[in-house]
PDB file of C-alpha atoms in Angstrom:
ATOM      1  CA  MET C   1     -11.305 -13.853 -14.930  1.00  0.00           C
ATOM      2  CA  ALA C   2     -10.149 -12.772 -18.392  1.00  0.00           C
ATOM      3  CA  ALA C   3      -8.867 -15.958 -19.996  1.00  0.00           C
ATOM      4  CA  THR C   4      -6.023 -14.213 -21.845  1.00  0.00           C
ATOM      5  CA  SER C   5      -4.865 -11.988 -18.987  1.00  0.00           C
ATOM      6  CA  PRO C   6      -1.364 -12.539 -17.562  1.00  0.00           C
ATOM      7  CA  PHE C   7      -2.672 -11.662 -14.081  1.00  0.00           C
ATOM      8  CA  ASP C   8      -4.540 -13.721 -11.490  1.00  0.00           C
ATOM      9  CA  CYS C   9      -4.681 -11.037  -8.787  1.00  0.00           C
ATOM     10  CA  VAL C  10      -4.379  -7.262  -8.495  1.00  0.00           C
ATOM     11  CA  LEU C  11      -2.929  -5.692  -5.320  1.00  0.00           C
ATOM     12  CA  LEU C  12      -3.996  -2.055  -4.933  1.00  0.00           C
ATOM     13  CA  ASP C  13      -2.557   0.562  -2.611  1.00  0.00           C
ATOM     14  CA  LEU C  14      -4.973   3.114  -1.128  1.00  0.00           C
ATOM     15  CA  ASP C  15      -3.545   6.566  -0.436  1.00  0.00           C
ATOM     16  CA  ASP C  16      -2.460   8.562  -3.498  1.00  0.00           C
ATOM     17  CA  THR C  17      -3.380   5.526  -5.595  1.00  0.00           C
ATOM     18  CA  LEU C  18      -7.154   5.089  -5.401  1.00  0.00           C
ATOM     19  CA  TYR C  19      -7.512   8.845  -5.049  1.00  0.00           C
ATOM     20  CA  PRO C  20      -5.265  11.588  -6.516  1.00  0.00           C
ATOM     21  CA  GLY C  21      -2.082  12.614  -4.783  1.00  0.00           C
ATOM     22  CA  ASP C  22      -2.965  16.313  -5.024  1.00  0.00           C
ATOM     23  CA  THR C  23      -5.879  16.266  -2.554  1.00  0.00           C
ATOM     24  CA  GLY C  24      -3.747  17.750   0.219  1.00  0.00           C
ATOM     25  CA  ILE C  25      -4.198  14.676   2.402  1.00  0.00           C
ATOM     26  CA  GLY C  26      -0.484  13.910   2.275  1.00  0.00           C
ATOM     27  CA  ALA C  27       0.539  17.424   3.306  1.00  0.00           C
ATOM     28  CA  ALA C  28      -2.002  17.403   6.143  1.00  0.00           C
ATOM     29  CA  LEU C  29      -0.690  14.034   7.296  1.00  0.00           C
ATOM     30  CA  ARG C  30       2.862  15.356   7.455  1.00  0.00           C
ATOM     31  CA  ARG C  31       1.708  18.348   9.496  1.00  0.00           C
ATOM     32  CA  ASN C  32      -0.125  16.071  11.911  1.00  0.00           C
ATOM     33  CA  ILE C  33       2.926  13.849  12.304  1.00  0.00           C
ATOM     34  CA  ASP C  34       5.102  16.888  12.992  1.00  0.00           C
ATOM     35  CA  GLU C  35       2.676  18.076  15.672  1.00  0.00           C
ATOM     36  CA  PHE C  36       2.618  14.597  17.222  1.00  0.00           C
ATOM     37  CA  LEU C  37       6.420  14.512  17.304  1.00  0.00           C
ATOM     38  CA  GLN C  38       6.566  17.992  18.831  1.00  0.00           C
ATOM     39  CA  ALA C  39       4.287  16.907  21.650  1.00  0.00           C
ATOM     40  CA  LYS C  40       5.842  13.466  22.152  1.00  0.00           C
ATOM     41  CA  LEU C  41       9.498  14.507  21.947  1.00  0.00           C
ATOM     42  CA  GLY C  42       9.262  18.083  23.165  1.00  0.00           C
ATOM     43  CA  VAL C  43      11.008  19.506  20.096  1.00  0.00           C
ATOM     44  CA  SER C  44      10.492  22.538  17.867  1.00  0.00           C
ATOM     45  CA  ALA C  45       8.520  22.473  14.626  1.00  0.00           C
ATOM     46  CA  ASP C  46      11.716  22.450  12.553  1.00  0.00           C
ATOM     47  CA  GLU C  47      13.198  19.643  14.645  1.00  0.00           C
ATOM     48  CA  ALA C  48       9.992  17.645  14.338  1.00  0.00           C
ATOM     49  CA  ALA C  49      10.015  17.945  10.539  1.00  0.00           C
ATOM     50  CA  ALA C  50      13.663  16.855  10.397  1.00  0.00           C
ATOM     51  CA  THR C  51      12.960  13.962  12.764  1.00  0.00           C
ATOM     52  CA  ARG C  52       9.996  12.835  10.664  1.00  0.00           C
ATOM     53  CA  ALA C  53      12.168  12.760   7.540  1.00  0.00           C
ATOM     54  CA  GLU C  54      14.910  10.815   9.310  1.00  0.00           C
ATOM     55  CA  LEU C  55      12.498   8.307  10.872  1.00  0.00           C
ATOM     56  CA  PHE C  56      10.934   7.696   7.467  1.00  0.00           C
ATOM     57  CA  ARG C  57      14.346   7.252   5.849  1.00  0.00           C
ATOM     58  CA  ALA C  58      15.662   4.883   8.502  1.00  0.00           C
ATOM     59  CA  HIS C  59      12.527   2.985   9.551  1.00  0.00           C
ATOM     60  CA  GLY C  60       9.870   3.450   6.853  1.00  0.00           C
ATOM     61  CA  SER C  61       7.504   5.507   9.017  1.00  0.00           C
ATOM     62  CA  SER C  62       7.535   7.791  12.038  1.00  0.00           C
ATOM     63  CA  LEU C  63       5.590   5.277  14.115  1.00  0.00           C
ATOM     64  CA  ALA C  64       7.987   2.459  13.227  1.00  0.00           C
ATOM     65  CA  GLY C  65      10.926   4.657  14.142  1.00  0.00           C
ATOM     66  CA  LEU C  66       9.492   5.769  17.467  1.00  0.00           C
ATOM     67  CA  ILE C  67       8.749   2.190  18.496  1.00  0.00           C
ATOM     68  CA  ALA C  68      12.162   0.978  17.310  1.00  0.00           C
ATOM     69  CA  LEU C  69      13.841   3.698  19.375  1.00  0.00           C
ATOM     70  CA  GLY C  70      11.950   2.633  22.481  1.00  0.00           C
ATOM     71  CA  TYR C  71       9.319   5.357  22.834  1.00  0.00           C
ATOM     72  CA  ASP C  72       6.080   4.354  24.512  1.00  0.00           C
ATOM     73  CA  VAL C  73       3.699   4.928  21.599  1.00  0.00           C
ATOM     74  CA  HIS C  74       0.669   2.760  20.943  1.00  0.00           C
ATOM     75  CA  PRO C  75      -0.437   2.534  17.286  1.00  0.00           C
ATOM     76  CA  ASP C  76      -3.976   3.609  18.196  1.00  0.00           C
ATOM     77  CA  GLU C  77      -2.655   6.744  19.917  1.00  0.00           C
ATOM     78  CA  TYR C  78      -0.545   7.604  16.889  1.00  0.00           C
ATOM     79  CA  HIS C  79      -3.168   6.876  14.239  1.00  0.00           C
ATOM     80  CA  SER C  80      -5.982   8.643  16.054  1.00  0.00           C
ATOM     81  CA  TYR C  81      -3.880  11.811  16.046  1.00  0.00           C
ATOM     82  CA  VAL C  82      -2.240  11.741  12.603  1.00  0.00           C
ATOM     83  CA  HIS C  83      -5.178  10.195  10.700  1.00  0.00           C
ATOM     84  CA  GLY C  84      -8.107  11.185  12.872  1.00  0.00           C
ATOM     85  CA  ARG C  85      -7.567  14.881  12.125  1.00  0.00           C
ATOM     86  CA  LEU C  86      -7.205  14.620   8.340  1.00  0.00           C
ATOM     87  CA  PRO C  87      -9.425  16.717   6.016  1.00  0.00           C
ATOM     88  CA  TYR C  88     -11.288  13.749   4.560  1.00  0.00           C
ATOM     89  CA  ASP C  89     -13.733  16.070   2.809  1.00  0.00           C
ATOM     90  CA  ARG C  90     -10.987  16.670   0.248  1.00  0.00           C
ATOM     91  CA  ILE C  91     -11.428  13.109  -1.030  1.00  0.00           C
ATOM     92  CA  ALA C  92     -14.139  13.297  -3.670  1.00  0.00           C
ATOM     93  CA  ARG C  93     -16.689  10.620  -4.408  1.00  0.00           C
ATOM     94  CA  ASP C  94     -15.587   8.643  -7.460  1.00  0.00           C
ATOM     95  CA  PRO C  95     -18.323   6.547  -9.103  1.00  0.00           C
ATOM     96  CA  GLN C  96     -15.940   5.777 -11.959  1.00  0.00           C
ATOM     97  CA  LEU C  97     -13.531   4.108  -9.517  1.00  0.00           C
ATOM     98  CA  ALA C  98     -16.293   1.923  -8.112  1.00  0.00           C
ATOM     99  CA  ARG C  99     -17.226   0.814 -11.633  1.00  0.00           C
ATOM    100  CA  LEU C 100     -13.578   0.239 -12.529  1.00  0.00           C
ATOM    101  CA  LEU C 101     -13.009  -2.009  -9.516  1.00  0.00           C
ATOM    102  CA  GLN C 102     -16.173  -3.933 -10.297  1.00  0.00           C
ATOM    103  CA  SER C 103     -14.959  -4.500 -13.849  1.00  0.00           C
ATOM    104  CA  ILE C 104     -11.605  -6.022 -12.838  1.00  0.00           C
ATOM    105  CA  PRO C 105     -12.134  -9.770 -13.283  1.00  0.00           C
ATOM    106  CA  GLN C 106      -9.253 -10.912 -11.084  1.00  0.00           C
ATOM    107  CA  ARG C 107      -9.084 -11.276  -7.336  1.00  0.00           C
ATOM    108  CA  LYS C 108      -8.582  -7.789  -5.856  1.00  0.00           C
ATOM    109  CA  VAL C 109      -6.686  -7.075  -2.635  1.00  0.00           C
ATOM    110  CA  LEU C 110      -6.519  -3.660  -0.979  1.00  0.00           C
ATOM    111  CA  PHE C 111      -2.969  -3.387   0.343  1.00  0.00           C
ATOM    112  CA  THR C 112      -2.303  -0.346   2.527  1.00  0.00           C
ATOM    113  CA  ASN C 113       0.041   0.688   5.326  1.00  0.00           C
ATOM    114  CA  SER C 114      -2.786   2.745   6.829  1.00  0.00           C
ATOM    115  CA  ASP C 115      -4.843   1.652   9.804  1.00  0.00           C
ATOM    116  CA  ARG C 116      -8.342   0.258   9.330  1.00  0.00           C
ATOM    117  CA  ALA C 117     -10.153   3.377  10.568  1.00  0.00           C
ATOM    118  CA  HIS C 118      -8.399   5.562   8.000  1.00  0.00           C
ATOM    119  CA  MET C 119      -9.015   3.009   5.278  1.00  0.00           C
ATOM    120  CA  GLU C 120     -12.729   2.889   6.058  1.00  0.00           C
ATOM    121  CA  ARG C 121     -13.089   6.688   6.045  1.00  0.00           C
ATOM    122  CA  ALA C 122     -11.182   7.036   2.774  1.00  0.00           C
ATOM    123  CA  LEU C 123     -13.256   4.330   1.074  1.00  0.00           C
ATOM    124  CA  GLU C 124     -16.455   5.894   2.386  1.00  0.00           C
ATOM    125  CA  ARG C 125     -15.472   9.262   0.909  1.00  0.00           C
ATOM    126  CA  LEU C 126     -14.643   7.600  -2.413  1.00  0.00           C
ATOM    127  CA  GLY C 127     -17.987   5.815  -2.436  1.00  0.00           C
ATOM    128  CA  VAL C 128     -16.306   2.408  -2.655  1.00  0.00           C
ATOM    129  CA  ASP C 129     -17.631  -0.475  -0.572  1.00  0.00           C
ATOM    130  CA  GLU C 130     -15.010  -2.615   1.156  1.00  0.00           C
ATOM    131  CA  ALA C 131     -16.805  -5.592  -0.383  1.00  0.00           C
ATOM    132  CA  ALA C 132     -15.365  -4.468  -3.730  1.00  0.00           C
ATOM    133  CA  PHE C 133     -12.172  -6.196  -2.564  1.00  0.00           C
ATOM    134  CA  ASP C 134     -11.722  -9.889  -1.963  1.00  0.00           C
ATOM    135  CA  ALA C 135      -9.317  -9.195   0.895  1.00  0.00           C
ATOM    136  CA  VAL C 136      -7.786  -6.303   2.814  1.00  0.00           C
ATOM    137  CA  VAL C 137      -4.243  -6.029   4.130  1.00  0.00           C
ATOM    138  CA  CYS C 138      -3.814  -2.990   6.394  1.00  0.00           C
ATOM    139  CA  PHE C 139      -1.743  -1.915   9.409  1.00  0.00           C
ATOM    140  CA  GLU C 140      -3.597  -4.181  11.842  1.00  0.00           C
ATOM    141  CA  THR C 141      -3.294  -7.156   9.486  1.00  0.00           C
ATOM    142  CA  MET C 142       0.470  -6.796   9.257  1.00  0.00           C
ATOM    143  CA  ASN C 143       1.009  -5.951  12.928  1.00  0.00           C
ATOM    144  CA  PRO C 144      -1.237  -8.093  15.149  1.00  0.00           C
ATOM    145  CA  HIS C 145       1.690  -8.421  17.580  1.00  0.00           C
ATOM    146  CA  LEU C 146       1.410  -4.716  18.420  1.00  0.00           C
ATOM    147  CA  PHE C 147      -2.091  -5.132  19.790  1.00  0.00           C
ATOM    148  CA  GLY C 148      -1.508  -8.074  22.115  1.00  0.00           C
ATOM    149  CA  ASP C 149      -0.387  -8.005  25.739  1.00  0.00           C
ATOM    150  CA  ASP C 150       2.412 -10.518  26.054  1.00  0.00           C
ATOM    151  CA  GLY C 151       3.964  -8.799  29.089  1.00  0.00           C
ATOM    152  CA  GLY C 152       7.453  -9.251  27.650  1.00  0.00           C
ATOM    153  CA  ASP C 153      10.294  -6.777  27.317  1.00  0.00           C
ATOM    154  CA  ARG C 154      10.947  -7.503  23.637  1.00  0.00           C
ATOM    155  CA  ARG C 155      10.778  -4.378  21.518  1.00  0.00           C
ATOM    156  CA  PRO C 156       8.298  -5.146  18.732  1.00  0.00           C
ATOM    157  CA  ALA C 157       9.051  -4.279  15.127  1.00  0.00           C
ATOM    158  CA  VAL C 158       6.492  -2.499  12.963  1.00  0.00           C
ATOM    159  CA  VAL C 159       5.806  -4.246   9.651  1.00  0.00           C
ATOM    160  CA  LEU C 160       4.985  -1.921   6.755  1.00  0.00           C
ATOM    161  CA  LYS C 161       5.632  -1.722   3.041  1.00  0.00           C
ATOM    162  CA  PRO C 162       8.326  -1.816   1.711  1.00  0.00           C
ATOM    163  CA  ALA C 163       9.533  -4.471   4.194  1.00  0.00           C
ATOM    164  CA  VAL C 164       9.735  -8.011   2.854  1.00  0.00           C
ATOM    165  CA  ASP C 165       7.354  -9.276   5.538  1.00  0.00           C
ATOM    166  CA  ALA C 166       4.758  -6.730   4.424  1.00  0.00           C
ATOM    167  CA  ILE C 167       5.037  -7.701   0.757  1.00  0.00           C
ATOM    168  CA  VAL C 168       4.753 -11.353   1.772  1.00  0.00           C
ATOM    169  CA  ALA C 169       1.537 -10.491   3.662  1.00  0.00           C
ATOM    170  CA  GLY C 170       0.164  -9.020   0.451  1.00  0.00           C
ATOM    171  CA  LEU C 171       1.174 -12.099  -1.498  1.00  0.00           C
ATOM    172  CA  ARG C 172      -0.462 -14.399   1.026  1.00  0.00           C
ATOM    173  CA  ALA C 173      -3.692 -12.457   0.632  1.00  0.00           C
ATOM    174  CA  ALA C 174      -3.326 -12.619  -3.144  1.00  0.00           C
ATOM    175  CA  GLY C 175      -2.872 -16.377  -3.058  1.00  0.00           C
ATOM    176  CA  SER C 176      -1.345 -16.308  -6.538  1.00  0.00           C
ATOM    177  CA  ASN C 177       2.023 -16.696  -8.200  1.00  0.00           C
ATOM    178  CA  PRO C 178       3.931 -13.412  -7.721  1.00  0.00           C
ATOM    179  CA  ARG C 179       4.702 -13.358 -11.438  1.00  0.00           C
ATOM    180  CA  ARG C 180       0.952 -13.385 -12.119  1.00  0.00           C
ATOM    181  CA  THR C 181       0.177 -10.751  -9.480  1.00  0.00           C
ATOM    182  CA  LEU C 182      -0.006  -7.074 -10.426  1.00  0.00           C
ATOM    183  CA  PHE C 183       0.960  -4.591  -7.693  1.00  0.00           C
ATOM    184  CA  LEU C 184      -0.159  -0.954  -7.991  1.00  0.00           C
ATOM    185  CA  ASP C 185       1.381   1.654  -5.673  1.00  0.00           C
ATOM    186  CA  ASP C 186       2.415   5.321  -5.789  1.00  0.00           C
ATOM    187  CA  SER C 187       5.686   4.737  -3.893  1.00  0.00           C
ATOM    188  CA  GLU C 188       8.816   3.883  -5.854  1.00  0.00           C
ATOM    189  CA  ARG C 189      10.261   2.227  -2.728  1.00  0.00           C
ATOM    190  CA  ASN C 190       7.238  -0.044  -2.420  1.00  0.00           C
ATOM    191  CA  ILE C 191       7.310  -0.829  -6.128  1.00  0.00           C
ATOM    192  CA  ALA C 192      10.994  -1.767  -5.894  1.00  0.00           C
ATOM    193  CA  ALA C 193      10.263  -4.084  -2.959  1.00  0.00           C
ATOM    194  CA  GLY C 194       7.443  -5.764  -4.849  1.00  0.00           C
ATOM    195  CA  LYS C 195       9.614  -6.206  -7.917  1.00  0.00           C
ATOM    196  CA  ALA C 196      12.360  -7.803  -5.833  1.00  0.00           C
ATOM    197  CA  LEU C 197       9.854 -10.486  -4.804  1.00  0.00           C
ATOM    198  CA  GLY C 198       8.818 -11.178  -8.372  1.00  0.00           C
ATOM    199  CA  LEU C 199       5.608  -9.133  -8.597  1.00  0.00           C
ATOM    200  CA  ARG C 200       4.546  -7.345 -11.752  1.00  0.00           C
ATOM    201  CA  THR C 201       4.470  -3.675 -10.832  1.00  0.00           C
ATOM    202  CA  ALA C 202       2.668  -0.474 -11.808  1.00  0.00           C
ATOM    203  CA  LEU C 203       3.722   2.940 -10.497  1.00  0.00           C
ATOM    204  CA  VAL C 204       0.616   5.089 -10.038  1.00  0.00           C
ATOM    205  CA  GLY C 205       0.494   8.873 -10.324  1.00  0.00           C
ATOM    206  CA  LYS C 206       3.478   9.061 -12.664  1.00  0.00           C
ATOM    207  CA  ARG C 207       3.816   9.466 -16.421  1.00  0.00           C
ATOM    208  CA  ALA C 208       7.119   7.605 -16.580  1.00  0.00           C
ATOM    209  CA  ARG C 209       8.059   4.219 -15.183  1.00  0.00           C
ATOM    210  CA  SER C 210      10.671   3.852 -12.499  1.00  0.00           C
ATOM    211  CA  LYS C 211      13.394   1.259 -13.084  1.00  0.00           C
ATOM    212  CA  GLU C 212      11.470  -1.387 -11.127  1.00  0.00           C
ATOM    213  CA  ALA C 213       8.017  -0.639 -12.581  1.00  0.00           C
ATOM    214  CA  ASP C 214       6.598  -2.584 -15.506  1.00  0.00           C
ATOM    215  CA  TYR C 215       4.004   0.131 -16.038  1.00  0.00           C
ATOM    216  CA  ALA C 216       3.340   3.780 -15.261  1.00  0.00           C
ATOM    217  CA  VAL C 217      -0.292   4.733 -14.622  1.00  0.00           C
ATOM    218  CA  GLU C 218      -0.937   8.480 -14.536  1.00  0.00           C
ATOM    219  CA  SER C 219      -4.104   7.997 -12.478  1.00  0.00           C
ATOM    220  CA  ILE C 220      -6.268   5.084 -11.409  1.00  0.00           C
ATOM    221  CA  GLY C 221      -8.903   6.274 -13.861  1.00  0.00           C
ATOM    222  CA  ALA C 222      -6.459   5.590 -16.696  1.00  0.00           C
ATOM    223  CA  LEU C 223      -5.868   1.990 -15.611  1.00  0.00           C
ATOM    224  CA  ARG C 224      -7.784   0.315 -18.427  1.00  0.00           C
ATOM    225  CA  ARG C 225      -5.968   2.388 -21.026  1.00  0.00           C
ATOM    226  CA  ALA C 226      -2.554   1.868 -19.408  1.00  0.00           C
ATOM    227  CA  ILE C 227      -2.839  -1.873 -18.627  1.00  0.00           C
ATOM    228  CA  PRO C 228      -5.521  -3.400 -20.868  1.00  0.00           C
ATOM    229  CA  GLU C 229      -3.960  -6.808 -20.202  1.00  0.00           C
ATOM    230  CA  ILE C 230      -5.855  -6.904 -16.913  1.00  0.00           C
ATOM    231  CA  TRP C 231      -9.003  -7.443 -18.959  1.00  0.00           C
ATOM    232  CA  GLY C 232      -7.252  -9.643 -21.515  1.00  0.00           C
ATOM    233  CA  GLU C 233      -7.296  -6.838 -24.050  1.00  0.00           C
ATOM    234  CA  ALA C 234      -4.590  -5.843 -26.503  1.00  0.00           C
ATOM    235  CA  ALA C 235      -1.945  -7.926 -24.777  1.00  0.00           C
ATOM    236  CA  GLU C 236      -0.184  -8.488 -28.099  1.00  0.00           C
ATOM    237  CA  ARG C 237       0.239  -4.702 -28.530  1.00  0.00           C
ATOM    238  CA  SER C 238       1.597  -4.206 -25.017  1.00  0.00           C
ATOM    239  CA  SER C 239       3.775  -7.245 -24.482  1.00  0.00           C
ATOM    240  CA  ASP C 240       6.918  -5.075 -24.479  1.00  0.00           C
ATOM    241  CA  LYS C 241       5.683  -3.543 -21.227  1.00  0.00           C
ATOM    242  CA  LEU C 242       5.816  -6.865 -19.426  1.00  0.00           C
ATOM    243  CA  PRO C 243       9.391  -8.169 -19.361  1.00  0.00           C
ATOM    244  CA  VAL C 244       9.812 -11.517 -17.663  1.00  0.00           C
ATOM    245  CA  PRO C 245      11.450 -10.809 -14.285  1.00  0.00           C
ATOM    246  CA  ALA C 246      14.822 -12.416 -13.725  1.00  0.00           C
ATOM    247  CA  VAL C 247      14.908 -14.934 -10.908  1.00  0.00           C
ATOM    248  CA  SER C 248      18.285 -13.540  -9.876  1.00  0.00           C
ATOM    249  CA  VAL C 249      16.732 -10.318  -8.555  1.00  0.00           C
ATOM    250  CA  VAL C 250      14.429 -12.077  -6.119  1.00  0.00           C
ATOM    251  CA  ARG C 251      15.423 -11.363  -2.530  1.00  0.00           C
ATOM    252  CA  SER C 252      13.264 -13.085   0.054  1.00  0.00           C
ATOM    253  CA  THR C 253      13.519 -14.174   3.639  1.00  0.00           C
ATOM    254  CA  THR C 254      11.985 -17.481   2.577  1.00  0.00           C
ATOM    255  CA  SER C 255      14.071 -20.260   1.129  1.00  0.00           C
ATOM    256  CA  ASP C 256      11.931 -20.557  -1.959  1.00  0.00           C
ATOM    257  CA  LEU C 257       9.645 -18.020  -3.593  1.00  0.00           C
ATOM    258  CA  ASP C 258       7.058 -20.722  -4.192  1.00  0.00           C
ATOM    259  CA  SER C 259       6.737 -21.232  -0.439  1.00  0.00           C
ATOM    260  CA  ILE C 260       4.741 -18.002  -0.163  1.00  0.00           C
ATOM    261  CA  ILE C 261       2.279 -18.971  -2.888  1.00  0.00           C
ATOM    262  CA  ILE C 262      -0.651 -20.258  -0.873  1.00  0.00           C
ATOM    263  CA  GLN C 263      -4.365 -20.497  -1.327  1.00  0.00           C
ATOM    264  CA  PRO C 264      -6.171 -17.150  -1.043  1.00  0.00           C
ATOM    265  CA  THR C 265      -7.670 -16.273   2.302  1.00  0.00           C
ATOM    266  CA  SER C 266     -10.065 -13.507   3.257  1.00  0.00           C
ATOM    267  CA  ILE C 267      -8.115 -11.058   5.379  1.00  0.00           C
ATOM    268  CA  HIS C 268     -10.131  -8.317   7.072  1.00  0.00           C
ATOM    269  CA  ALA C 269      -8.224  -6.798   9.974  1.00  0.00           C
TER     270      ALA C 269
END
């Protein structure tokens, strides 16, 4: 690890973070979700699109919303339809990304809401080995309760970023002080949630920082130029980018932020 770096771990989102947001994957995903909702709910295309937007607003994802509302939807059924039909050939191999990840001296955790099958296909297209990461937090990691058979009537909740429980799962995989953990994500909602738990944050795919982001990174390829502190470089020239987070903004379901700082574990769902 770089001795002068302010970071002990880097949490990295996958979609629209490790590959560009203009691949068309996101638009294809939305179309697939709309088709799934049309079939599952028996609604028109316009109604499906409106429902998708409302489920995302209220529950964080369409799957989370469907389960919360009591629909009989298994995560594997949902993911095989909305992810299994994506145009993965639009994700280009990126040797530079593989070299960049290898160069990061800190512990690296891949932190995605996506299911493992999607994650594996995306990494394969990028030419990045899963072993490039010290741990993986994905849909299955955060939601093991959705894959068991407890025979009960309790309606399970889906855990995804930006929920506190999801961010805590990322922190547990990081095994480091939140204030020394850098979180990269393309979603302003996820960045805000990470900031509320004390993480240092970098908004990816944007030229300007959001209110809760310590950094803006136009693309993952620009990471070393945007945040040289990761490698212990030029920290004195960039210290104004790293304000010390106020303890008063921390909102956690735990009684003490330090209670979620544990030793790193290898999480591979």
